[in-house]
């Protein structure tokens, strides 16, 4: 079976597509990294399955939903555990990270009342994030979340959430109090393919 | 390899656990269906990985996050496509259903302002749900979402969302305008194991 032809389409930013890009990079999976402008998106929108980006085109068929795309990218990159129980463990960690992402998006982009937004942001930064990170810290088993120093998609997802989500949008939230999570991030960054990807897409 | 010992722990209601229970039922997977009271949960809470229910205990190890548990249950029940592209398709549908569940939970249980709650509920019922259901209607390929009349976890998830979510919490939202989705639900209900489970847990 030949490798599928893959094209990931999103805006020219990290957002909801970066974790899939990083996963493809990690596993040296060839894909077209299509980045569109707002105008191009407006033209594309009526043709997209759910009217949203990112999309992943696999051999000509277009799929939506960033988390579905993330898990497909993880499988293609060898970062999705084949053992169902290991997959359950990684998926549990992944869902905890998704909760933080969704909370952040809901507060920063959906909440219109500035007073409520400030209160909710404070609660997220001072309570929800440290609480989840504290639990995740206890889940790290070695260099990564899985034992035997096996990387998985949750490691890459943590890296993306902190590097592209928190540092950009909530700089007051810090991972510094969680040395094992910091180490996981360093280990992701140390992967040669990830380093090459990051160097290529370096922010100014 | 012997079958894993499984125990699903949740309150005595549908909520965040029913889709996993239905999936196990569909696949005739043996599991202990543990249902706890609020008091029992309070006692358990400090011992749970994320302080939340549902949990799934696999051979003595406790895992959290309902969607991670759902996907594990789907694998054990033969309802998770092995082909990565088919899994991507089902996962895309699944994520669209999850978006509706999360929107419903956020509005009905988290929104404190009654005026805002009413506005958001109206928008969910009149816009978001029909929009998503319209797209999902176009994804149905035969008896279920996948071609060749292969059931998958997204079919069971749709059934759970409509039967236990919308009918109970948002009766003004209806699936009646979407005959293919209604047919998927009927086909799920027609499964002998599901029918037996539903008869056993019939609501009064």
Short mmCIF file of C-alpha atoms in Angstrom, two decimals:
data_model
loop_
_atom_site.label_atom_id
_atom_site.label_comp_id
_atom_site.label_asym_id
_atom_site.label_seq_id
_atom_site.Cartn_x
_atom_site.Cartn_y
_atom_site.Cartn_z
CA UNK A 1 0.00 0.00 0.00
CA UNK A 2 1.47 3.31 -1.02
CA UNK A 3 1.55 6.23 1.43
CA UNK A 4 -1.58 8.38 1.32
CA UNK A 5 -1.36 11.85 -0.24
CA UNK A 6 -1.92 14.27 2.64
CA UNK A 7 -2.68 17.98 2.68
CA UNK A 8 -3.30 19.87 5.91
CA UNK A 9 -5.09 23.18 5.36
CA UNK A 10 -5.21 25.95 7.96
CA UNK A 11 -4.37 29.59 8.52
CA UNK A 12 -0.70 30.61 8.76
CA UNK A 13 -0.50 30.21 12.52
CA UNK A 14 -0.32 27.52 15.17
CA UNK A 15 -3.93 27.43 16.42
CA UNK A 16 -5.89 24.25 15.90
CA UNK A 17 -3.50 22.75 13.32
CA UNK A 18 -0.04 22.93 14.88
CA UNK A 19 -0.24 19.73 16.90
CA UNK A 20 -0.97 17.74 13.70
CA UNK A 21 1.87 19.52 11.86
CA UNK A 22 4.24 18.70 14.73
CA UNK A 23 3.09 15.07 14.79
CA UNK A 24 3.65 14.69 11.05
CA UNK A 25 7.08 16.33 11.49
CA UNK A 26 7.97 14.04 14.41
CA UNK A 27 7.22 10.95 12.31
CA UNK A 28 8.72 12.34 9.06
CA UNK A 29 5.34 11.90 7.37
CA UNK A 30 5.15 13.79 4.07
CA UNK A 31 2.27 16.25 3.87
CA UNK A 32 1.45 19.47 2.07
CA UNK A 33 1.39 22.23 4.69
CA UNK A 34 -1.18 24.49 3.05
CA UNK A 35 -1.64 27.86 4.77
CA UNK A 36 -4.50 30.06 3.64
CA UNK A 37 -5.46 33.68 4.20
CA UNK A 38 -8.80 34.76 5.62
CA UNK A 39 -9.97 35.59 2.08
CA UNK A 40 -8.97 32.20 0.78
CA UNK A 41 -10.81 30.58 3.70
CA UNK A 42 -13.97 32.54 2.89
CA UNK A 43 -13.84 31.15 -0.64
CA UNK A 44 -13.15 27.60 0.57
CA UNK A 45 -15.70 27.61 3.41
CA UNK A 46 -18.78 26.46 1.44
CA UNK A 47 -16.83 23.44 0.15
CA UNK A 48 -15.61 22.24 3.58
CA UNK A 49 -17.40 19.34 5.33
CA UNK A 50 -18.18 21.38 8.46
CA UNK A 51 -17.34 24.84 7.15
CA UNK A 52 -14.28 24.92 9.38
CA UNK A 53 -10.50 24.74 9.29
CA UNK A 54 -8.29 22.82 9.79
CA UNK A 55 -9.03 20.16 7.23
CA UNK A 56 -6.95 17.17 6.25
CA UNK A 57 -7.26 15.96 2.68
CA UNK A 58 -6.42 12.26 2.38
CA UNK A 59 -6.12 11.01 -1.20
CA UNK A 60 -8.53 13.70 -2.33
CA UNK A 61 -11.17 13.37 0.41
CA UNK A 62 -11.49 16.25 2.87
CA UNK A 63 -11.86 15.62 6.63
CA UNK A 64 -12.51 18.11 9.45
CA UNK A 65 -12.20 18.34 13.23
CA UNK A 66 -8.76 19.13 14.62
CA UNK A 67 -8.77 16.40 17.27
CA UNK A 68 -9.77 13.72 14.75
CA UNK A 69 -6.99 14.99 12.47
CA UNK A 70 -4.57 14.97 15.43
CA UNK A 71 -5.27 11.32 16.18
CA UNK A 72 -4.91 10.34 12.52
CA UNK A 73 -1.58 12.21 12.36
CA UNK A 74 -0.50 10.41 15.54
CA UNK A 75 -1.23 7.02 13.96
CA UNK A 76 0.63 7.88 10.77
CA UNK A 77 3.61 9.09 12.82
CA UNK A 78 3.87 6.06 15.10
CA UNK A 79 2.86 8.14 18.12
CA UNK A 80 -0.49 6.44 18.78
CA UNK A 81 -0.03 3.42 21.07
CA UNK A 82 -1.24 0.20 19.46
CA UNK A 83 -2.00 -1.41 22.81
CA UNK A 84 -5.56 -0.35 23.75
CA UNK A 85 -4.74 0.21 27.43
CA UNK A 86 -1.71 2.36 26.61
CA UNK A 87 -3.90 4.24 24.12
CA UNK A 88 -6.51 4.75 26.89
CA UNK A 89 -3.81 6.19 29.17
CA UNK A 90 -2.51 8.58 26.51
CA UNK A 91 -6.05 9.50 25.49
CA UNK A 92 -6.93 10.32 29.12
CA UNK A 93 -3.96 12.71 29.26
CA UNK A 94 -4.90 14.12 25.85
CA UNK A 95 -8.49 14.80 26.92
CA UNK A 96 -7.26 16.65 30.00
CA UNK A 97 -5.16 18.89 27.76
CA UNK A 98 -8.12 19.41 25.41
CA UNK A 99 -10.22 20.56 28.39
CA UNK A 100 -7.67 23.28 29.09
CA UNK A 101 -7.54 24.33 25.44
CA UNK A 102 -11.33 24.51 25.23
CA UNK A 103 -11.57 26.45 28.49
CA UNK A 104 -8.95 28.90 27.23
CA UNK A 105 -10.70 29.37 23.87
CA UNK A 106 -14.11 29.79 25.51
CA UNK A 107 -12.82 32.44 27.88
CA UNK A 108 -10.50 34.39 25.60
CA UNK A 109 -12.52 34.31 22.38
CA UNK A 110 -16.15 33.66 23.34
CA UNK A 111 -16.71 35.53 26.60
CA UNK A 112 -17.92 39.03 25.82
CA UNK A 113 -18.32 40.48 29.32
CA UNK A 114 -14.88 41.88 30.25
CA UNK A 115 -15.43 41.52 34.02
CA UNK A 116 -16.53 37.90 33.68
CA UNK A 117 -13.64 37.28 31.28
CA UNK A 118 -11.13 38.61 33.82
CA UNK A 119 -12.60 36.50 36.62
CA UNK A 120 -12.66 33.35 34.52
CA UNK A 121 -9.13 33.94 33.24
CA UNK A 122 -7.86 34.32 36.81
CA UNK A 123 -9.57 31.09 37.82
CA UNK A 124 -8.17 29.24 34.82
CA UNK A 125 -4.61 30.47 35.46
CA UNK A 126 -4.64 30.10 39.24
CA UNK A 127 -6.81 27.01 39.65
CA UNK A 128 -7.67 24.85 36.63
CA UNK A 129 -4.27 24.89 34.89
CA UNK A 130 -2.13 24.22 38.02
CA UNK A 131 -4.57 21.52 39.14
CA UNK A 132 -4.48 19.66 35.80
CA UNK A 133 -0.73 20.14 35.42
CA UNK A 134 -0.21 18.79 38.94
CA UNK A 135 -2.09 15.62 38.03
CA UNK A 136 -0.31 15.31 34.67
CA UNK A 137 3.06 15.77 36.42
CA UNK A 138 2.27 12.62 38.40
CA UNK A 139 1.51 10.72 35.17
CA UNK A 140 4.96 11.21 33.60
CA UNK A 141 6.71 7.85 33.69
CA UNK A 142 10.15 8.60 32.30
CA UNK A 143 11.17 10.91 29.49
CA UNK A 144 7.52 11.01 28.37
CA UNK A 145 4.06 10.15 29.67
CA UNK A 146 4.48 6.47 28.74
CA UNK A 147 6.98 4.12 30.33
CA UNK A 148 9.99 2.73 28.43
CA UNK A 149 10.58 6.30 27.23
CA UNK A 150 8.10 5.86 24.39
CA UNK A 151 6.91 9.17 22.98
CA UNK A 152 3.20 9.52 22.20
CA UNK A 153 0.92 12.17 20.81
CA UNK A 154 0.09 13.46 24.31
CA UNK A 155 3.71 14.58 24.72
CA UNK A 156 3.52 16.59 21.50
CA UNK A 157 0.12 17.96 22.51
CA UNK A 158 1.49 19.21 25.84
CA UNK A 159 4.38 20.88 23.99
CA UNK A 160 1.95 22.60 21.61
CA UNK A 161 -0.43 23.73 24.37
CA UNK A 162 2.34 25.33 26.40
CA UNK A 163 4.49 26.72 23.57
CA UNK A 164 1.77 27.95 21.24
CA UNK A 165 -1.23 28.26 23.54
CA UNK A 166 -0.24 29.40 27.00
CA UNK A 167 2.94 31.31 26.19
CA UNK A 168 1.15 33.25 23.44
CA UNK A 169 -2.25 33.79 25.08
CA UNK A 170 -1.84 33.36 28.84
CA UNK A 171 1.80 34.14 29.65
CA UNK A 172 0.92 34.35 33.33
CA UNK A 173 0.29 30.58 33.28
CA UNK A 174 3.59 28.80 33.70
CA UNK A 175 4.78 25.23 33.55
CA UNK A 176 7.86 26.11 35.65
CA UNK A 177 6.46 24.53 38.81
CA UNK A 178 6.19 21.17 37.03
CA UNK A 179 9.72 19.94 36.27
CA UNK A 180 8.58 16.62 34.80
CA UNK A 181 6.29 18.37 32.32
CA UNK A 182 9.11 20.76 31.44
CA UNK A 183 11.35 17.75 30.83
CA UNK A 184 8.72 16.15 28.55
CA UNK A 185 8.62 19.38 26.54
CA UNK A 186 12.41 19.49 26.29
CA UNK A 187 12.44 15.89 25.11
CA UNK A 188 9.88 16.66 22.41
CA UNK A 189 11.91 19.69 21.32
CA UNK A 190 15.09 17.58 21.23
CA UNK A 191 13.67 15.32 18.51
CA UNK A 192 15.69 16.12 15.38
CA UNK A 193 12.62 16.35 13.11
CA UNK A 194 10.80 18.63 15.55
CA UNK A 195 13.88 20.82 15.90
CA UNK A 196 14.12 21.10 12.10
CA UNK A 197 10.41 21.97 11.84
CA UNK A 198 10.68 24.60 14.57
CA UNK A 199 13.78 26.15 13.00
CA UNK A 200 11.94 26.40 9.68
CA UNK A 201 8.86 28.01 11.24
CA UNK A 202 10.66 30.16 13.78
CA UNK A 203 8.65 33.11 15.03
CA UNK A 204 10.35 36.50 14.72
CA UNK B 1 -4.35 -13.08 26.34
CA UNK B 2 -7.33 -13.26 28.68
CA UNK B 3 -10.00 -10.58 28.58
CA UNK B 4 -9.25 -7.60 30.85
CA UNK B 5 -11.28 -7.19 34.03
CA UNK B 6 -13.35 -4.03 33.48
CA UNK B 7 -15.32 -1.88 35.91
CA UNK B 8 -17.07 1.31 34.81
CA UNK B 9 -17.90 3.61 37.71
CA UNK B 10 -20.39 6.47 37.46
CA UNK B 11 -23.58 7.81 39.00
CA UNK B 12 -26.84 5.94 38.42
CA UNK B 13 -27.77 7.89 35.31
CA UNK B 14 -26.82 8.22 31.66
CA UNK B 15 -24.65 11.35 31.69
CA UNK B 16 -21.01 10.95 30.70
CA UNK B 17 -20.94 7.15 31.05
CA UNK B 18 -23.87 5.86 29.02
CA UNK B 19 -22.15 5.82 25.64
CA UNK B 20 -19.41 3.52 27.04
CA UNK B 21 -22.04 1.28 28.69
CA UNK B 22 -23.94 1.06 25.39
CA UNK B 23 -20.73 0.29 23.49
CA UNK B 24 -19.81 -2.51 25.89
CA UNK B 25 -23.37 -3.82 25.58
CA UNK B 26 -23.26 -3.65 21.77
CA UNK B 27 -20.09 -5.76 21.70
CA UNK B 28 -21.13 -8.11 24.53
CA UNK B 29 -18.06 -7.07 26.48
CA UNK B 30 -18.26 -8.10 30.13
CA UNK B 31 -17.87 -5.24 32.59
CA UNK B 32 -18.98 -4.37 36.11
CA UNK B 33 -21.52 -1.55 35.82
CA UNK B 34 -20.81 0.17 39.15
CA UNK B 35 -23.24 2.98 40.00
CA UNK B 36 -22.42 5.18 42.99
CA UNK B 37 -24.35 7.72 45.04
CA UNK B 38 -23.20 11.30 45.58
CA UNK B 39 -21.94 10.29 49.02
CA UNK B 40 -19.99 7.36 47.67
CA UNK B 41 -18.46 9.65 45.03
CA UNK B 42 -17.37 12.12 47.71
CA UNK B 43 -15.53 9.31 49.48
CA UNK B 44 -13.97 8.03 46.24
CA UNK B 45 -13.03 11.46 44.84
CA UNK B 46 -9.58 11.83 46.48
CA UNK B 47 -8.53 8.44 45.08
CA UNK B 48 -9.52 9.17 41.45
CA UNK B 49 -6.86 10.17 38.89
CA UNK B 50 -8.57 13.46 38.00
CA UNK B 51 -11.09 13.61 40.85
CA UNK B 52 -13.88 12.94 38.34
CA UNK B 53 -16.32 10.28 37.22
CA UNK B 54 -16.70 8.26 35.08
CA UNK B 55 -13.68 6.06 35.61
CA UNK B 56 -12.84 2.79 33.95
CA UNK B 57 -10.82 0.31 35.98
CA UNK B 58 -8.82 -2.05 33.74
CA UNK B 59 -7.18 -4.95 35.57
CA UNK B 60 -7.00 -2.84 38.73
CA UNK B 61 -5.75 0.43 37.21
CA UNK B 62 -8.15 3.39 37.20
CA UNK B 63 -8.53 5.62 34.13
CA UNK B 64 -10.55 8.83 33.70
CA UNK B 65 -11.99 11.01 30.93
CA UNK B 66 -15.25 9.89 29.39
CA UNK B 67 -14.16 10.31 25.77
CA UNK B 68 -10.97 8.29 26.31
CA UNK B 69 -13.10 5.61 28.00
CA UNK B 70 -15.57 5.75 25.10
CA UNK B 71 -12.86 5.11 22.52
CA UNK B 72 -11.41 2.24 24.58
CA UNK B 73 -14.91 0.72 24.88
CA UNK B 74 -15.35 1.13 21.12
CA UNK B 75 -12.13 -0.80 20.47
CA UNK B 76 -13.09 -3.61 22.86
CA UNK B 77 -16.53 -3.83 21.20
CA UNK B 78 -15.31 -3.96 17.61
CA UNK B 79 -16.86 -0.55 16.89
CA UNK B 80 -13.61 1.36 16.32
CA UNK B 81 -12.55 1.11 12.66
CA UNK B 82 -9.11 -0.45 12.27
CA UNK B 83 -8.44 1.38 9.02
CA UNK B 84 -6.96 4.80 9.94
CA UNK B 85 -8.95 6.70 7.29
CA UNK B 86 -12.23 5.12 8.35
CA UNK B 87 -11.29 5.90 11.96
CA UNK B 88 -10.63 9.52 10.93
CA UNK B 89 -14.08 9.72 9.34
CA UNK B 90 -15.83 8.28 12.40
CA UNK B 91 -13.72 10.45 14.71
CA UNK B 92 -14.69 13.57 12.74
CA UNK B 93 -18.37 12.70 13.24
CA UNK B 94 -17.72 11.89 16.90
CA UNK B 95 -16.00 15.24 17.52
CA UNK B 96 -18.97 17.07 15.98
CA UNK B 97 -21.28 15.28 18.42
CA UNK B 98 -18.93 16.07 21.31
CA UNK B 99 -19.09 19.77 20.38
CA UNK B 100 -22.88 19.67 20.77
CA UNK B 101 -22.65 17.83 24.11
CA UNK B 102 -20.10 20.31 25.44
CA UNK B 103 -22.15 23.29 24.24
CA UNK B 104 -25.25 21.84 25.92
CA UNK B 105 -23.43 21.18 29.21
CA UNK B 106 -21.82 24.62 29.19
CA UNK B 107 -25.14 26.35 28.65
CA UNK B 108 -27.41 24.25 30.87
CA UNK B 109 -25.07 23.63 33.80
CA UNK B 110 -22.41 26.36 33.72
CA UNK B 111 -24.20 29.51 32.57
CA UNK B 112 -25.51 31.34 35.61
CA UNK B 113 -27.18 34.35 33.96
CA UNK B 114 -30.75 33.23 33.15
CA UNK B 115 -31.18 35.71 30.28
CA UNK B 116 -27.91 34.67 28.66
CA UNK B 117 -28.79 31.02 29.26
CA UNK B 118 -32.13 31.44 27.46
CA UNK B 119 -30.48 33.22 24.51
CA UNK B 120 -27.73 30.63 24.20
CA UNK B 121 -30.21 27.74 24.51
CA UNK B 122 -32.33 29.22 21.72
CA UNK B 123 -29.27 29.59 19.50
CA UNK B 124 -28.15 26.02 20.22
CA UNK B 125 -31.59 24.56 19.48
CA UNK B 126 -32.39 26.71 16.45
CA UNK B 127 -28.94 27.07 14.89
CA UNK B 128 -26.05 24.88 16.10
CA UNK B 129 -27.93 21.57 16.45
CA UNK B 130 -29.82 21.74 13.11
CA UNK B 131 -26.63 22.89 11.35
CA UNK B 132 -24.54 20.01 12.67
CA UNK B 133 -27.33 17.47 12.20
CA UNK B 134 -27.77 18.64 8.62
CA UNK B 135 -24.10 17.98 7.92
CA UNK B 136 -24.15 14.63 9.73
CA UNK B 137 -27.26 13.63 7.75
CA UNK B 138 -25.17 13.98 4.59
CA UNK B 139 -22.46 11.72 6.09
CA UNK B 140 -24.73 8.68 6.57
CA UNK B 141 -23.68 6.09 4.00
CA UNK B 142 -26.18 3.27 4.51
CA UNK B 143 -27.64 1.93 7.73
CA UNK B 144 -24.88 3.74 9.64
CA UNK B 145 -22.28 6.46 9.13
CA UNK B 146 -19.84 4.02 7.50
CA UNK B 147 -20.42 2.28 4.21
CA UNK B 148 -21.02 -1.47 3.90
CA UNK B 149 -23.49 -1.05 6.80
CA UNK B 150 -20.69 -1.31 9.35
CA UNK B 151 -21.70 0.10 12.74
CA UNK B 152 -19.15 2.26 14.57
CA UNK B 153 -18.97 4.10 17.85
CA UNK B 154 -20.27 7.33 16.24
CA UNK B 155 -23.62 5.64 15.58
CA UNK B 156 -23.93 4.71 19.26
CA UNK B 157 -22.80 8.18 20.28
CA UNK B 158 -25.52 9.79 18.16
CA UNK B 159 -28.10 7.48 19.74
CA UNK B 160 -26.90 8.41 23.24
CA UNK B 161 -26.81 12.16 22.52
CA UNK B 162 -30.37 12.22 21.19
CA UNK B 163 -31.98 9.67 23.55
CA UNK B 164 -30.27 10.64 26.79
CA UNK B 165 -29.06 14.17 26.11
CA UNK B 166 -31.48 16.07 23.91
CA UNK B 167 -34.73 14.28 24.78
CA UNK B 168 -34.02 14.66 28.51
CA UNK B 169 -32.52 18.15 28.56
CA UNK B 170 -33.55 19.95 25.39
CA UNK B 171 -36.83 18.35 24.24
CA UNK B 172 -37.39 21.27 21.86
CA UNK B 173 -34.42 20.00 19.79
CA UNK B 174 -35.61 17.27 17.48
CA UNK B 175 -33.99 14.85 15.11
CA UNK B 176 -37.28 14.42 13.22
CA UNK B 177 -36.15 16.59 10.29
CA UNK B 178 -33.21 14.25 9.66
CA UNK B 179 -34.58 10.88 8.50
CA UNK B 180 -31.17 9.30 7.91
CA UNK B 181 -30.08 10.13 11.46
CA UNK B 182 -33.36 8.75 12.77
CA UNK B 183 -32.71 5.57 10.80
CA UNK B 184 -29.19 5.26 12.27
CA UNK B 185 -30.71 5.51 15.74
CA UNK B 186 -33.33 2.87 14.94
CA UNK B 187 -30.60 0.59 13.63
CA UNK B 188 -28.60 1.01 16.85
CA UNK B 189 -31.72 0.30 18.91
CA UNK B 190 -32.45 -2.79 16.82
CA UNK B 191 -29.20 -4.45 17.88
CA UNK B 192 -30.25 -7.35 20.15
CA UNK B 193 -27.64 -6.56 22.83
CA UNK B 194 -28.61 -2.88 22.91
CA UNK B 195 -32.29 -3.79 23.10
CA UNK B 196 -31.58 -6.11 26.05
CA UNK B 197 -29.54 -3.40 27.80
CA UNK B 198 -32.26 -0.79 27.25
CA UNK B 199 -34.99 -3.15 28.50
CA UNK B 200 -32.95 -3.80 31.66
CA UNK B 201 -32.36 -0.10 32.33
CA UNK B 202 -35.74 1.14 31.21
CA UNK B 203 -36.71 4.53 32.62
CA UNK B 204 -40.04 4.70 34.43
#
